[in-house]
Amino acid sequence: MNAILRRMLPELLEVAPKNCVYVIVTNPCDVLTVIGQEVTGLPPERIFASGTVLDTSRLRWKLAQRGSVDLERARLHRRRARRHRVPHWSRATIGTVPILDWQPLDGQPKFTVDELDRIAVDVRDAAYTVIPGKGATNYAIGLSSARIVEAILGDQHAVMPVSAGAERLPGRRRRCPLGALPSSTAAAPDRSSRRPSRPTSSHSSTAPPTP
C-alpha cells in the first residue's frame, strides 16, 4: 500500500482541483497519512485519513443502547496506538454525566469498569465477527467514510477522530499521525484549506455504524 500511495498521489495531484481535500480510507491509516503528506507536500487540512471514526461510531452505538439513550447523547472517541484502539473512557459521557455515573433510564444497573472493558473488546473485534458471516465489512467503512465526506463538503465543522498528521512535537524527531499519539485525535475536517483540521479535546460526532 505504501508503494501504491506513493505512485498514485502525484498522478492525482496533476488532475485534481487545486483545493481538493484527500481522505485516505485504508490501513494502516495513521502511517499512510504521514506518507501522503510527505509525498504531496499538502498540509493536514488537505490530506488525512479516516482514523477511528468507524470504531468510535460502533462504540458510541453500543454505549447508547446500553445506556437507554439516543446516539447523540453518548460522547467519546477512540485513539489509535499502533494496532490497538483505545477508548478514551476518562472523557466518556452520556449527556454531561461521566459514563460510570450514568443511571440507565430502563432500570438497568450502572456501567462497571469490567463491562466497559468487554464493550471495548466487542467493538475492537467487530470486524472479525462480521467477516465470517458476510465476507467483508464494506458497508460500515463506506458509511463512516461518507460521513467524513459529508462533513467536509457541507463545511459542518463536525468533530471527528480522524488521522490528521501533526507537525513536529517536543521530543519527537519527525512528524507523527495524531492517531498514534497519546493525546486527543479529534479534529474538525472542513472544505476550506484556510481552516486547519486541528486537534481538539472535544468529543466526536459520527454517524451510527452499519455492519
GROMACS .gro file of N, CA and C in nm, residues 43-197:
model
  465
   43PRO      N    1  -0.079   2.025   0.353
   43PRO     CA    2  -0.095   2.038   0.497
   43PRO      C    3  -0.202   1.941   0.549
   44PRO      N    4  -0.209   1.921   0.682
   44PRO     CA    5  -0.304   1.825   0.740
   44PRO      C    6  -0.450   1.850   0.704
   45GLU      N    7  -0.488   1.977   0.683
   45GLU     CA    8  -0.628   2.004   0.649
   45GLU      C    9  -0.664   1.963   0.507
   46ARG      N   10  -0.563   1.928   0.426
   46ARG     CA   11  -0.589   1.889   0.288
   46ARG      C   12  -0.577   1.739   0.264
   47ILE      N   13  -0.507   1.669   0.352
   47ILE     CA   14  -0.495   1.523   0.335
   47ILE      C   15  -0.487   1.456   0.472
   48PHE      N   16  -0.582   1.369   0.498
   48PHE     CA   17  -0.588   1.298   0.626
   48PHE      C   18  -0.661   1.166   0.603
   49ALA      N   19  -0.669   1.084   0.707
   49ALA     CA   20  -0.730   0.951   0.692
   49ALA      C   21  -0.851   0.936   0.783
   50SER      N   22  -0.922   0.827   0.762
   50SER     CA   23  -1.048   0.803   0.834
   50SER      C   24  -1.028   0.779   0.983
   51GLY      N   25  -0.905   0.749   1.025
   51GLY     CA   26  -0.876   0.737   1.167
   51GLY      C   27  -0.960   0.632   1.237
   52THR      N   28  -1.021   0.671   1.350
   52THR     CA   29  -1.104   0.578   1.425
   52THR      C   30  -1.252   0.619   1.421
   53VAL      N   31  -1.292   0.684   1.313
   53VAL     CA   32  -1.432   0.726   1.300
   53VAL      C   33  -1.525   0.606   1.306
   54LEU      N   34  -1.492   0.499   1.237
   54LEU     CA   35  -1.577   0.379   1.238
   54LEU      C   36  -1.580   0.315   1.375
   55ASP      N   37  -1.464   0.294   1.437
   55ASP     CA   38  -1.459   0.233   1.570
   55ASP      C   39  -1.537   0.316   1.671
   56THR      N   40  -1.521   0.448   1.662
   56THR     CA   41  -1.590   0.536   1.755
   56THR      C   42  -1.741   0.527   1.736
   57SER      N   43  -1.786   0.520   1.611
   57SER     CA   44  -1.930   0.507   1.583
   57SER      C   45  -1.986   0.380   1.645
   58ARG      N   46  -1.916   0.270   1.626
   58ARG     CA   47  -1.961   0.143   1.683
   58ARG      C   48  -1.965   0.150   1.836
   59LEU      N   49  -1.863   0.209   1.894
   59LEU     CA   50  -1.857   0.217   2.039
   59LEU      C   51  -1.968   0.305   2.095
   60ARG      N   52  -1.992   0.418   2.034
   60ARG     CA   53  -2.099   0.507   2.080
   60ARG      C   54  -2.236   0.440   2.067
   61TRP      N   55  -2.254   0.365   1.959
   61TRP     CA   56  -2.381   0.296   1.937
   61TRP      C   57  -2.407   0.195   2.049
   62LYS      N   58  -2.305   0.119   2.086
   62LYS     CA   59  -2.323   0.019   2.192
   62LYS      C   60  -2.348   0.086   2.327
   63LEU      N   61  -2.279   0.195   2.355
   63LEU     CA   62  -2.300   0.266   2.481
   63LEU      C   63  -2.439   0.328   2.487
   64ALA      N   64  -2.484   0.383   2.375
   64ALA     CA   65  -2.618   0.442   2.372
   64ALA      C   66  -2.725   0.337   2.395
   65GLN      N   67  -2.709   0.220   2.333
   65GLN     CA   68  -2.804   0.111   2.355
   65GLN      C   69  -2.807   0.070   2.501
   66ARG      N   70  -2.690   0.048   2.557
   66ARG     CA   71  -2.681   0.003   2.696
   66ARG      C   72  -2.730   0.109   2.793
   67GLY      N   73  -2.707   0.236   2.761
   67GLY     CA   74  -2.747   0.344   2.849
   67GLY      C   75  -2.889   0.392   2.828
   68SER      N   76  -2.960   0.331   2.731
   68SER     CA   77  -3.101   0.364   2.702
   68SER      C   78  -3.119   0.510   2.661
   69VAL      N   79  -3.028   0.558   2.576
   69VAL     CA   80  -3.038   0.696   2.526
   69VAL      C   81  -3.017   0.695   2.375
   70ASP      N   82  -3.048   0.808   2.311
   70ASP     CA   83  -3.022   0.816   2.167
   70ASP      C   84  -2.872   0.836   2.145
   71LEU      N   85  -2.829   0.807   2.024
   71LEU     CA   86  -2.687   0.803   1.992
   71LEU      C   87  -2.616   0.935   2.021
   72GLU      N   88  -2.682   1.047   1.999
   72GLU     CA   89  -2.617   1.176   2.016
   72GLU      C   90  -2.581   1.206   2.161
   73ARG      N   91  -2.637   1.131   2.255
   73ARG     CA   92  -2.606   1.156   2.397
   73ARG      C   93  -2.480   1.085   2.443
   74ALA      N   94  -2.435   0.986   2.368
   74ALA     CA   95  -2.314   0.911   2.406
   74ALA      C   96  -2.194   0.978   2.342
   75ARG      N   97  -2.104   1.030   2.426
   75ARG     CA   98  -1.992   1.110   2.375
   75ARG      C   99  -1.858   1.052   2.420
   76LEU      N  100  -1.774   1.020   2.323
   76LEU     CA  101  -1.637   0.979   2.348
   76LEU      C  102  -1.571   0.956   2.214
   77HIS      N  103  -1.440   0.930   2.216
   77HIS     CA  104  -1.374   0.886   2.093
   77HIS      C  105  -1.266   0.786   2.128
   78ARG      N  106  -1.223   0.714   2.026
   78ARG     CA  107  -1.118   0.614   2.044
   78ARG      C  108  -0.989   0.665   1.982
   79ARG      N  109  -0.879   0.635   2.050
   79ARG     CA  110  -0.747   0.670   1.996
   79ARG      C  111  -0.685   0.544   1.940
   80ARG      N  112  -0.598   0.564   1.843
   80ARG     CA  113  -0.529   0.452   1.782
   80ARG      C  114  -0.383   0.454   1.826
   81ALA      N  115  -0.335   0.342   1.876
   81ALA     CA  116  -0.195   0.328   1.912
   81ALA      C  117  -0.145   0.200   1.847
   82ARG      N  118  -0.072   0.216   1.737
   82ARG     CA  119  -0.030   0.102   1.657
   82ARG      C  120  -0.153   0.023   1.614
   83ARG      N  121  -0.160  -0.106   1.650
   83ARG     CA  122  -0.274  -0.185   1.603
   83ARG      C  123  -0.392  -0.180   1.700
   84HIS      N  124  -0.378  -0.107   1.809
   84HIS     CA  125  -0.479  -0.107   1.913
   84HIS      C  126  -0.565   0.019   1.906
   85ARG      N  127  -0.693   0.002   1.938
   85ARG     CA  128  -0.783   0.116   1.950
   85ARG      C  129  -0.816   0.131   2.097
   86VAL      N  130  -0.788   0.247   2.153
   86VAL     CA  131  -0.800   0.267   2.297
   86VAL      C  132  -0.915   0.363   2.326
   87PRO      N  133  -1.021   0.319   2.392
   87PRO     CA  134  -1.131   0.409   2.427
   87PRO      C  135  -1.084   0.515   2.526
   88HIS      N  136  -1.127   0.636   2.505
   88HIS     CA  137  -1.092   0.747   2.593
   88HIS      C  138  -1.196   0.754   2.704
   89TRP      N  139  -1.194   0.653   2.793
   89TRP     CA  140  -1.300   0.639   2.893
   89TRP      C  141  -1.307   0.758   2.989
   90SER      N  142  -1.196   0.820   3.021
   90SER     CA  143  -1.199   0.931   3.116
   90SER      C  144  -1.277   1.050   3.062
   91ARG      N  145  -1.297   1.055   2.931
   91ARG     CA  146  -1.375   1.162   2.869
   91ARG      C  147  -1.514   1.117   2.827
   92ALA      N  148  -1.545   0.992   2.846
   92ALA     CA  149  -1.674   0.938   2.801
   92ALA      C  150  -1.788   0.989   2.889
   93THR      N  151  -1.893   1.036   2.825
   93THR     CA  152  -2.010   1.085   2.898
   93THR      C  153  -2.137   1.044   2.827
   94ILE      N  154  -2.246   1.045   2.900
   94ILE     CA  155  -2.380   1.039   2.841
   94ILE      C  156  -2.446   1.169   2.881
   95GLY      N  157  -2.471   1.253   2.782
   95GLY     CA  158  -2.508   1.390   2.812
   95GLY      C  159  -2.386   1.458   2.874
   96THR      N  160  -2.402   1.508   2.995
   96THR     CA  161  -2.289   1.568   3.067
   96THR      C  162  -2.244   1.481   3.183
   97VAL      N  163  -2.299   1.360   3.194
   97VAL     CA  164  -2.271   1.272   3.307
   97VAL      C  165  -2.159   1.174   3.272
   98PRO      N  166  -2.054   1.164   3.353
   98PRO     CA  167  -1.948   1.065   3.328
   98PRO      C  168  -2.008   0.926   3.313
   99ILE      N  169  -1.952   0.847   3.223
   99ILE     CA  170  -2.012   0.719   3.186
   99ILE      C  171  -2.037   0.628   3.305
  100LEU      N  172  -1.945   0.624   3.402
  100LEU     CA  173  -1.962   0.534   3.517
  100LEU      C  174  -2.067   0.585   3.615
  101ASP      N  175  -2.107   0.711   3.604
  101ASP     CA  176  -2.208   0.767   3.694
  101ASP      C  177  -2.348   0.763   3.634
  102TRP      N  178  -2.357   0.727   3.507
  102TRP     CA  179  -2.487   0.731   3.440
  102TRP      C  180  -2.577   0.618   3.487
  103GLN      N  181  -2.704   0.653   3.520
  103GLN     CA  182  -2.804   0.554   3.556
  103GLN      C  183  -2.895   0.531   3.436
  104PRO      N  184  -2.887   0.413   3.371
  104PRO     CA  185  -2.972   0.386   3.255
  104PRO      C  186  -3.119   0.409   3.285
  105LEU      N  187  -3.190   0.464   3.187
  105LEU     CA  188  -3.329   0.502   3.207
  105LEU      C  189  -3.424   0.384   3.211
  106ASP      N  190  -3.377   0.265   3.169
  106ASP     CA  191  -3.465   0.149   3.169
  106ASP      C  192  -3.450   0.065   3.296
  107GLY      N  193  -3.381   0.120   3.396
  107GLY     CA  194  -3.369   0.050   3.523
  107GLY      C  195  -3.251  -0.044   3.535
  108GLN      N  196  -3.173  -0.060   3.430
  108GLN     CA  197  -3.055  -0.145   3.438
  108GLN      C  198  -2.952  -0.083   3.533
  109PRO      N  199  -2.859  -0.165   3.585
  109PRO     CA  200  -2.756  -0.110   3.673
  109PRO      C  201  -2.660  -0.020   3.597
  110LYS      N  202  -2.582   0.056   3.672
  110LYS     CA  203  -2.484   0.144   3.610
  110LYS      C  204  -2.374   0.064   3.540
  111PHE      N  205  -2.303   0.131   3.452
  111PHE     CA  206  -2.186   0.069   3.388
  111PHE      C  207  -2.081   0.036   3.493
  112THR      N  208  -2.006  -0.069   3.468
  112THR     CA  209  -1.891  -0.102   3.552
  112THR      C  210  -1.765  -0.099   3.465
  113VAL      N  211  -1.650  -0.091   3.530
  113VAL     CA  212  -1.524  -0.090   3.456
  113VAL      C  213  -1.508  -0.218   3.375
  114ASP      N  214  -1.542  -0.332   3.436
  114ASP     CA  215  -1.530  -0.459   3.364
  114ASP      C  216  -1.622  -0.463   3.242
  115GLU      N  217  -1.742  -0.408   3.256
  115GLU     CA  218  -1.835  -0.407   3.144
  115GLU      C  219  -1.783  -0.320   3.030
  116LEU      N  220  -1.728  -0.204   3.065
  116LEU     CA  221  -1.672  -0.117   2.962
  116LEU      C  222  -1.557  -0.185   2.889
  117ASP      N  223  -1.477  -0.260   2.964
  117ASP     CA  224  -1.368  -0.334   2.900
  117ASP      C  225  -1.422  -0.438   2.801
  118ARG      N  226  -1.532  -0.505   2.840
  118ARG     CA  227  -1.591  -0.605   2.750
  118ARG      C  228  -1.649  -0.538   2.625
  119ILE      N  229  -1.712  -0.423   2.643
  119ILE     CA  230  -1.768  -0.350   2.530
  119ILE      C  231  -1.656  -0.308   2.435
  120ALA      N  232  -1.545  -0.262   2.491
  120ALA     CA  233  -1.432  -0.220   2.409
  120ALA      C  234  -1.378  -0.336   2.326
  121VAL      N  235  -1.371  -0.455   2.386
  121VAL     CA  236  -1.323  -0.573   2.314
  121VAL      C  237  -1.421  -0.611   2.203
  122ASP      N  238  -1.552  -0.604   2.234
  122ASP     CA  239  -1.653  -0.636   2.133
  122ASP      C  240  -1.641  -0.544   2.011
  123VAL      N  241  -1.619  -0.416   2.038
  123VAL     CA  242  -1.606  -0.320   1.929
  123VAL      C  243  -1.477  -0.344   1.851
  124ARG      N  244  -1.370  -0.369   1.924
  124ARG     CA  245  -1.241  -0.395   1.858
  124ARG      C  246  -1.248  -0.515   1.765
  125ASP      N  247  -1.322  -0.618   1.807
  125ASP     CA  248  -1.329  -0.742   1.730
  125ASP      C  249  -1.452  -0.750   1.640
  126ALA      N  250  -1.524  -0.639   1.625
  126ALA     CA  251  -1.649  -0.641   1.548
  126ALA      C  252  -1.627  -0.692   1.406
  127ALA      N  253  -1.520  -0.647   1.343
  127ALA     CA  254  -1.495  -0.689   1.204
  127ALA      C  255  -1.476  -0.840   1.194
  128TYR      N  256  -1.412  -0.899   1.295
  128TYR     CA  257  -1.386  -1.043   1.291
  128TYR      C  258  -1.514  -1.123   1.315
  129THR      N  259  -1.617  -1.057   1.365
  129THR     CA  260  -1.747  -1.121   1.381
  129THR      C  261  -1.828  -1.110   1.251
  130VAL      N  262  -1.818  -0.995   1.186
  130VAL     CA  263  -1.895  -0.970   1.064
  130VAL      C  264  -1.839  -1.047   0.944
  131ILE      N  265  -1.708  -1.047   0.929
  131ILE     CA  266  -1.645  -1.106   0.810
  131ILE      C  267  -1.682  -1.253   0.788
  132PRO      N  268  -1.681  -1.339   0.892
  132PRO     CA  269  -1.721  -1.478   0.867
  132PRO      C  270  -1.865  -1.491   0.818
  133GLY      N  271  -1.951  -1.396   0.857
  133GLY     CA  272  -2.091  -1.404   0.818
  133GLY      C  273  -2.120  -1.354   0.678
  134LYS      N  274  -2.058  -1.245   0.637
  134LYS     CA  275  -2.090  -1.186   0.506
  134LYS      C  276  -1.968  -1.160   0.419
  135GLY      N  277  -1.849  -1.193   0.470
  135GLY     CA  278  -1.730  -1.186   0.387
  135GLY      C  279  -1.653  -1.055   0.389
  136ALA      N  280  -1.715  -0.948   0.440
  136ALA     CA  281  -1.647  -0.818   0.441
  136ALA      C  282  -1.723  -0.722   0.532
  137THR      N  283  -1.660  -0.610   0.563
  137THR     CA  284  -1.726  -0.506   0.642
  137THR      C  285  -1.740  -0.378   0.558
  138ASN      N  286  -1.770  -0.396   0.431
  138ASN     CA  287  -1.770  -0.284   0.338
  138ASN      C  288  -1.875  -0.178   0.367
  139TYR      N  289  -1.990  -0.217   0.419
  139TYR     CA  290  -2.094  -0.117   0.446
  139TYR      C  291  -2.052  -0.022   0.557
  140ALA      N  292  -1.990  -0.074   0.661
  140ALA     CA  293  -1.954   0.009   0.776
  140ALA      C  294  -1.851   0.114   0.739
  141ILE      N  295  -1.743   0.074   0.673
  141ILE     CA  296  -1.641   0.172   0.637
  141ILE      C  297  -1.694   0.267   0.531
  142GLY      N  298  -1.784   0.218   0.445
  142GLY     CA  299  -1.845   0.306   0.346
  142GLY      C  300  -1.929   0.415   0.410
  143LEU      N  301  -2.006   0.377   0.512
  143LEU     CA  302  -2.090   0.474   0.581
  143LEU      C  303  -2.007   0.577   0.656
  144SER      N  304  -1.905   0.530   0.728
  144SER     CA  305  -1.823   0.624   0.805
  144SER      C  306  -1.745   0.717   0.712
  145SER      N  307  -1.700   0.665   0.599
  145SER     CA  308  -1.628   0.749   0.503
  145SER      C  309  -1.722   0.854   0.443
  146ALA      N  310  -1.844   0.812   0.414
  146ALA     CA  311  -1.943   0.905   0.360
  146ALA      C  312  -1.972   1.016   0.460
  147ARG      N  313  -1.972   0.980   0.589
  147ARG     CA  314  -1.996   1.081   0.693
  147ARG      C  315  -1.884   1.185   0.696
  148ILE      N  316  -1.761   1.140   0.680
  148ILE     CA  317  -1.648   1.233   0.677
  148ILE      C  318  -1.660   1.327   0.557
  149VAL      N  319  -1.688   1.269   0.440
  149VAL     CA  320  -1.700   1.349   0.318
  149VAL      C  321  -1.817   1.447   0.329
  150GLU      N  322  -1.927   1.402   0.388
  150GLU     CA  323  -2.042   1.490   0.407
  150GLU      C  324  -2.004   1.611   0.492
  151ALA      N  325  -1.928   1.586   0.599
  151ALA     CA  326  -1.886   1.695   0.686
  151ALA      C  327  -1.795   1.793   0.614
  152ILE      N  328  -1.709   1.740   0.528
  152ILE     CA  329  -1.616   1.826   0.453
  152ILE      C  330  -1.692   1.911   0.351
  153LEU      N  331  -1.772   1.846   0.267
  153LEU     CA  332  -1.842   1.917   0.160
  153LEU      C  333  -1.944   2.016   0.214
  154GLY      N  334  -2.002   1.983   0.330
  154GLY     CA  335  -2.102   2.072   0.388
  154GLY      C  336  -2.045   2.173   0.485
  155ASP      N  337  -1.912   2.175   0.502
  155ASP     CA  338  -1.849   2.266   0.599
  155ASP      C  339  -1.921   2.261   0.733
  156GLN      N  340  -1.947   2.139   0.781
  156GLN     CA  341  -2.025   2.121   0.902
  156GLN      C  342  -1.946   2.144   1.031
  157HIS      N  343  -1.813   2.146   1.021
  157HIS     CA  344  -1.726   2.163   1.138
  157HIS      C  345  -1.751   2.054   1.241
  158ALA      N  346  -1.789   1.935   1.195
  158ALA     CA  347  -1.811   1.821   1.285
  158ALA      C  348  -1.677   1.774   1.340
  159VAL      N  349  -1.674   1.744   1.469
  159VAL     CA  350  -1.551   1.698   1.534
  159VAL      C  351  -1.545   1.547   1.524
  160MET      N  352  -1.439   1.496   1.461
  160MET     CA  353  -1.425   1.352   1.438
  160MET      C  354  -1.283   1.306   1.469
  161PRO      N  355  -1.267   1.180   1.510
  161PRO     CA  356  -1.133   1.127   1.539
  161PRO      C  357  -1.062   1.079   1.413
  162VAL      N  358  -1.029   1.172   1.325
  162VAL     CA  359  -0.958   1.137   1.202
  162VAL      C  360  -0.807   1.136   1.227
  163SER      N  361  -0.733   1.077   1.134
  163SER     CA  362  -0.586   1.079   1.142
  163SER      C  363  -0.536   1.197   1.060
  164ALA      N  364  -0.506   1.306   1.128
  164ALA     CA  365  -0.454   1.425   1.062
  164ALA      C  366  -0.314   1.449   1.113
  165GLY      N  367  -0.214   1.442   1.028
  165GLY     CA  368  -0.074   1.448   1.070
  165GLY      C  369  -0.042   1.568   1.155
  166ALA      N  370   0.036   1.546   1.260
  166ALA     CA  371   0.080   1.654   1.347
  166ALA      C  372   0.221   1.696   1.308
  167GLU      N  373   0.249   1.824   1.319
  167GLU     CA  374   0.384   1.872   1.292
  167GLU      C  375   0.477   1.826   1.403
  168ARG      N  376   0.602   1.857   1.391
  168ARG     CA  377   0.700   1.815   1.492
  168ARG      C  378   0.655   1.859   1.631
  169LEU      N  379   0.663   1.768   1.725
  169LEU     CA  380   0.627   1.796   1.862
  169LEU      C  381   0.751   1.783   1.949
  170PRO      N  382   0.751   1.847   2.068
  170PRO     CA  383   0.867   1.837   2.156
  170PRO      C  384   0.903   1.692   2.185
  171GLY      N  385   1.029   1.658   2.169
  171GLY     CA  386   1.074   1.522   2.200
  171GLY      C  387   1.059   1.425   2.085
  172ARG      N  388   1.004   1.470   1.971
  172ARG     CA  389   0.986   1.381   1.857
  172ARG      C  390   1.070   1.430   1.740
  173ARG      N  391   1.131   1.340   1.668
  173ARG     CA  392   1.223   1.376   1.561
  173ARG      C  393   1.155   1.400   1.428
  174ARG      N  394   1.034   1.347   1.414
  174ARG     CA  395   0.966   1.365   1.286
  174ARG      C  396   0.817   1.378   1.309
  175ARG      N  397   0.749   1.416   1.204
  175ARG     CA  398   0.604   1.434   1.212
  175ARG      C  399   0.537   1.300   1.241
  176CYS      N  400   0.430   1.304   1.319
  176CYS     CA  401   0.359   1.181   1.357
  176CYS      C  402   0.211   1.197   1.327
  177PRO      N  403   0.141   1.087   1.299
  177PRO     CA  404  -0.004   1.093   1.283
  177PRO      C  405  -0.068   1.112   1.419
  178LEU      N  406  -0.166   1.199   1.429
  178LEU     CA  407  -0.230   1.222   1.558
  178LEU      C  408  -0.286   1.094   1.616
  179GLY      N  409  -0.332   1.005   1.530
  179GLY     CA  410  -0.391   0.882   1.580
  179GLY      C  411  -0.294   0.794   1.654
  180ALA      N  412  -0.164   0.816   1.640
  180ALA     CA  413  -0.064   0.735   1.708
  180ALA      C  414  -0.012   0.803   1.833
  181LEU      N  415  -0.063   0.922   1.862
  181LEU     CA  416  -0.015   0.996   1.977
  181LEU      C  417  -0.105   0.971   2.097
  182PRO      N  418  -0.053   0.991   2.220
  182PRO     CA  419  -0.135   0.970   2.338
  182PRO      C  420  -0.231   1.084   2.365
  183SER      N  421  -0.228   1.190   2.285
  183SER     CA  422  -0.321   1.300   2.303
  183SER      C  423  -0.446   1.277   2.220
  184SER      N  424  -0.540   1.372   2.225
  184SER     CA  425  -0.665   1.358   2.152
  184SER      C  426  -0.642   1.350   2.002
  185THR      N  427  -0.723   1.268   1.933
  185THR     CA  428  -0.715   1.259   1.788
  185THR      C  429  -0.827   1.337   1.720
  186ALA      N  430  -0.917   1.395   1.799
  186ALA     CA  431  -1.033   1.459   1.739
  186ALA      C  432  -0.993   1.583   1.660
  187ALA      N  433  -1.056   1.602   1.545
  187ALA     CA  434  -1.030   1.719   1.463
  187ALA      C  435  -1.157   1.753   1.388
  188ALA      N  436  -1.163   1.875   1.336
  188ALA     CA  437  -1.281   1.921   1.263
  188ALA      C  438  -1.248   1.938   1.116
  189PRO      N  439  -1.259   1.831   1.036
  189PRO     CA  440  -1.229   1.842   0.893
  189PRO      C  441  -1.326   1.935   0.823
  190ASP      N  442  -1.277   2.009   0.726
  190ASP     CA  443  -1.357   2.112   0.665
  190ASP      C  444  -1.313   2.135   0.521
  191ARG      N  445  -1.401   2.191   0.442
  191ARG     CA  446  -1.377   2.203   0.298
  191ARG      C  447  -1.271   2.308   0.265
  192SER      N  448  -1.258   2.408   0.349
  192SER     CA  449  -1.167   2.518   0.320
  192SER      C  450  -1.025   2.485   0.361
  193SER      N  451  -0.929   2.504   0.271
  193SER     CA  452  -0.789   2.479   0.305
  193SER      C  453  -0.733   2.590   0.393
  194ARG      N  454  -0.811   2.694   0.417
  194ARG     CA  455  -0.765   2.803   0.502
  194ARG      C  456  -0.791   2.774   0.648
  195ARG      N  457  -0.875   2.676   0.675
  195ARG     CA  458  -0.911   2.647   0.814
  195ARG      C  459  -0.849   2.515   0.854
  196PRO      N  460  -0.752   2.514   0.945
  196PRO     CA  461  -0.682   2.390   0.981
  196PRO      C  462  -0.773   2.286   1.042
  197SER      N  463  -0.741   2.160   1.016
  197SER     CA  464  -0.808   2.049   1.082
  197SER      C  465  -0.725   2.016   1.205
   0.00000   0.00000   0.00000
